[in-house]
């Protein structure tokens, strides 16, 4: 299924090609939500097979006029959309399981980012959320147990 193979879901609408039959009934969510292209693409991915070219063929340009001003905003948008898809889009049991793993991984990724910049409060918040989702519980517990060691660990640049 297309929900599984990538750390980041390929969702740039301007760089995708779809069969018309796959797009029948798929509409962007109105209201200008963050990461609406991801919401749209995830609906498409749940409708059947998808093929991908693994070679990077698109370069995403980031600049001050982008709709997101920080990578934190991007991650929050992705997290909100993936949770919304889990609630609103009709999924097979296998797709739902994979999506729930992706949600857990996103919470863990956020916790990991804050863990290494020594923001224990935010790291704890995200790791506790990760405990609710399959596939990330061990990693979340391991990092929660390591939080008291933060003063002894070196700080790292934000990691995603």
CSV table of C-alpha atoms in Angstrom, one decimal:
chain,number,residue,atom,x,y,z
A,1,UNK,CA,0.0,0.0,0.0
A,2,UNK,CA,1.2,3.5,-0.7
A,3,UNK,CA,0.8,4.6,3.0
A,4,UNK,CA,3.9,2.6,4.0
A,5,UNK,CA,7.1,2.9,2.0
A,6,UNK,CA,8.3,6.4,2.6
A,7,UNK,CA,9.6,8.3,5.7
A,8,UNK,CA,7.9,11.4,4.1
A,9,UNK,CA,4.8,10.9,2.0
A,10,UNK,CA,5.2,12.1,-1.5
A,11,UNK,CA,2.4,14.7,-1.7
A,12,UNK,CA,3.4,17.5,-4.0
A,13,UNK,CA,0.4,17.7,-6.3
A,14,UNK,CA,2.3,19.5,-8.9
A,15,UNK,CA,4.7,16.6,-9.2
A,16,UNK,CA,2.1,13.7,-9.4
A,17,UNK,CA,0.2,12.0,-12.2
A,18,UNK,CA,-3.0,10.1,-11.5
A,19,UNK,CA,-5.4,8.1,-13.6
A,20,UNK,CA,-8.7,9.9,-13.8
A,21,UNK,CA,-10.6,7.0,-12.4
A,22,UNK,CA,-8.6,7.2,-9.2
A,23,UNK,CA,-9.5,10.9,-8.7
A,24,UNK,CA,-13.3,10.4,-9.2
A,25,UNK,CA,-14.9,11.7,-6.0
A,26,UNK,CA,-11.6,12.9,-4.4
A,27,UNK,CA,-11.8,16.6,-3.5
A,28,UNK,CA,-9.5,18.9,-1.5
A,29,UNK,CA,-10.8,19.7,1.9
A,30,UNK,CA,-12.3,23.2,1.9
A,31,UNK,CA,-11.1,25.8,4.4
A,32,UNK,CA,-7.4,26.2,3.5
A,33,UNK,CA,-6.1,23.8,6.1
A,34,UNK,CA,-2.3,23.3,6.5
A,35,UNK,CA,-0.9,20.5,4.4
A,36,UNK,CA,-4.0,20.2,2.3
A,37,UNK,CA,-2.0,18.6,-0.5
A,38,UNK,CA,-1.1,15.8,1.9
A,39,UNK,CA,-4.8,15.3,2.8
A,40,UNK,CA,-5.7,15.1,-0.9
A,41,UNK,CA,-2.9,12.7,-1.8
A,42,UNK,CA,-3.6,10.4,1.1
A,43,UNK,CA,-7.2,10.1,-0.1
A,44,UNK,CA,-5.8,9.1,-3.5
A,45,UNK,CA,-3.4,6.6,-2.0
A,46,UNK,CA,-6.2,4.8,-0.1
A,47,UNK,CA,-8.0,4.1,-3.4
A,48,UNK,CA,-5.6,1.6,-4.9
A,49,UNK,CA,-2.2,1.0,-6.1
A,50,UNK,CA,0.3,3.7,-6.6
A,51,UNK,CA,3.8,3.7,-8.3
A,52,UNK,CA,6.7,5.9,-7.4
A,53,UNK,CA,10.0,6.8,-8.9
A,54,UNK,CA,12.5,6.8,-6.0
A,55,UNK,CA,14.9,9.1,-7.7
A,56,UNK,CA,14.5,12.8,-6.7
A,57,UNK,CA,12.9,14.5,-9.7
A,58,UNK,CA,11.5,17.6,-7.8
A,59,UNK,CA,13.3,20.2,-5.9
A,60,UNK,CA,11.2,22.0,-3.2
A,61,UNK,CA,12.3,25.6,-2.8
A,62,UNK,CA,11.9,27.1,0.7
A,63,UNK,CA,11.9,30.8,1.2
A,64,UNK,CA,10.5,33.5,3.5
A,65,UNK,CA,7.2,33.8,1.5
A,66,UNK,CA,6.4,30.0,1.9
A,67,UNK,CA,3.1,29.3,3.7
A,68,UNK,CA,5.2,27.7,6.4
A,69,UNK,CA,7.9,29.7,8.1
A,70,UNK,CA,9.5,26.9,10.1
A,71,UNK,CA,10.0,23.1,10.0
A,72,UNK,CA,8.0,22.9,13.2
A,73,UNK,CA,5.0,24.3,11.3
A,74,UNK,CA,5.5,21.7,8.6
A,75,UNK,CA,5.6,18.9,11.1
A,76,UNK,CA,2.5,20.1,13.0
A,77,UNK,CA,0.6,20.4,9.7
A,78,UNK,CA,1.6,16.8,8.7
A,79,UNK,CA,0.6,15.5,12.1
A,80,UNK,CA,-2.8,17.2,12.0
A,81,UNK,CA,-3.5,16.0,8.5
A,82,UNK,CA,-2.5,12.4,9.1
A,83,UNK,CA,-4.7,12.3,12.2
A,84,UNK,CA,-7.6,13.8,10.2
A,85,UNK,CA,-7.2,11.2,7.5
A,86,UNK,CA,-7.3,8.5,10.1
A,87,UNK,CA,-10.6,9.9,11.5
A,88,UNK,CA,-12.3,10.9,8.2
A,89,UNK,CA,-11.2,8.7,5.3
A,90,UNK,CA,-12.5,5.2,4.7
A,91,UNK,CA,-9.6,2.9,5.1
A,92,UNK,CA,-9.1,-0.9,5.0
A,93,UNK,CA,-7.9,-2.5,8.2
A,94,UNK,CA,-4.4,-2.8,6.8
A,95,UNK,CA,-4.4,0.9,5.7
A,96,UNK,CA,-5.7,2.0,9.1
A,97,UNK,CA,-2.9,0.0,10.9
A,98,UNK,CA,-0.2,1.5,8.6
A,99,UNK,CA,-1.6,5.0,9.1
A,100,UNK,CA,-1.8,4.6,12.9
A,101,UNK,CA,1.9,3.5,12.8
A,102,UNK,CA,2.7,6.6,10.8
A,103,UNK,CA,0.9,8.8,13.4
A,104,UNK,CA,2.9,7.2,16.2
A,105,UNK,CA,6.1,7.7,14.2
A,106,UNK,CA,5.3,11.4,13.7
A,107,UNK,CA,4.7,11.8,17.5
A,108,UNK,CA,8.0,10.1,18.1
A,109,UNK,CA,9.8,12.2,15.5
A,110,UNK,CA,8.5,15.3,17.3
A,111,UNK,CA,9.6,14.0,20.7
A,112,UNK,CA,13.0,13.1,19.3
A,113,UNK,CA,13.5,16.6,17.9
A,114,UNK,CA,12.7,18.2,21.3
A,115,UNK,CA,14.7,15.6,23.2
A,116,UNK,CA,17.9,16.5,21.5
A,117,UNK,CA,17.4,20.3,21.9
A,118,UNK,CA,16.8,19.6,25.6
A,119,UNK,CA,13.2,20.7,25.7
A,120,UNK,CA,12.1,18.0,28.2
A,121,UNK,CA,8.5,19.4,28.5
A,122,UNK,CA,7.8,19.2,24.8
A,123,UNK,CA,9.7,15.9,24.3
A,124,UNK,CA,7.6,14.4,27.1
A,125,UNK,CA,4.3,15.6,25.6
A,126,UNK,CA,5.1,14.0,22.2
A,127,UNK,CA,6.5,10.8,23.6
A,128,UNK,CA,3.4,10.3,25.8
A,129,UNK,CA,1.3,10.8,22.7
A,130,UNK,CA,3.4,8.2,20.8
A,131,UNK,CA,2.6,5.6,23.5
A,132,UNK,CA,-1.0,5.5,22.2
A,133,UNK,CA,0.0,4.4,18.7
A,134,UNK,CA,1.4,1.0,17.5
A,135,UNK,CA,5.0,0.6,16.5
A,136,UNK,CA,6.5,3.5,18.5
A,137,UNK,CA,5.8,2.5,22.1
A,138,UNK,CA,9.3,1.0,22.8
A,139,UNK,CA,11.1,4.0,21.3
A,140,UNK,CA,8.9,6.4,23.2
A,141,UNK,CA,9.4,4.6,26.5
A,142,UNK,CA,13.2,4.4,26.0
A,143,UNK,CA,13.4,8.2,25.5
A,144,UNK,CA,11.1,9.0,28.3
A,145,UNK,CA,13.3,6.9,30.6
A,146,UNK,CA,16.3,8.8,29.3
A,147,UNK,CA,14.9,12.3,30.0
A,148,UNK,CA,16.6,12.5,33.4
A,149,UNK,CA,19.9,12.1,31.6
A,150,UNK,CA,19.4,15.2,29.4
A,151,UNK,CA,21.7,17.5,31.3
A,152,UNK,CA,24.5,15.0,30.7
A,153,UNK,CA,23.9,14.7,26.9
A,154,UNK,CA,25.1,17.1,24.3
A,155,UNK,CA,22.6,19.3,22.6
A,156,UNK,CA,22.1,18.7,18.8
A,157,UNK,CA,20.6,20.8,16.1
A,158,UNK,CA,16.9,20.1,15.5
A,159,UNK,CA,16.5,16.7,14.0
A,160,UNK,CA,13.6,15.4,12.0
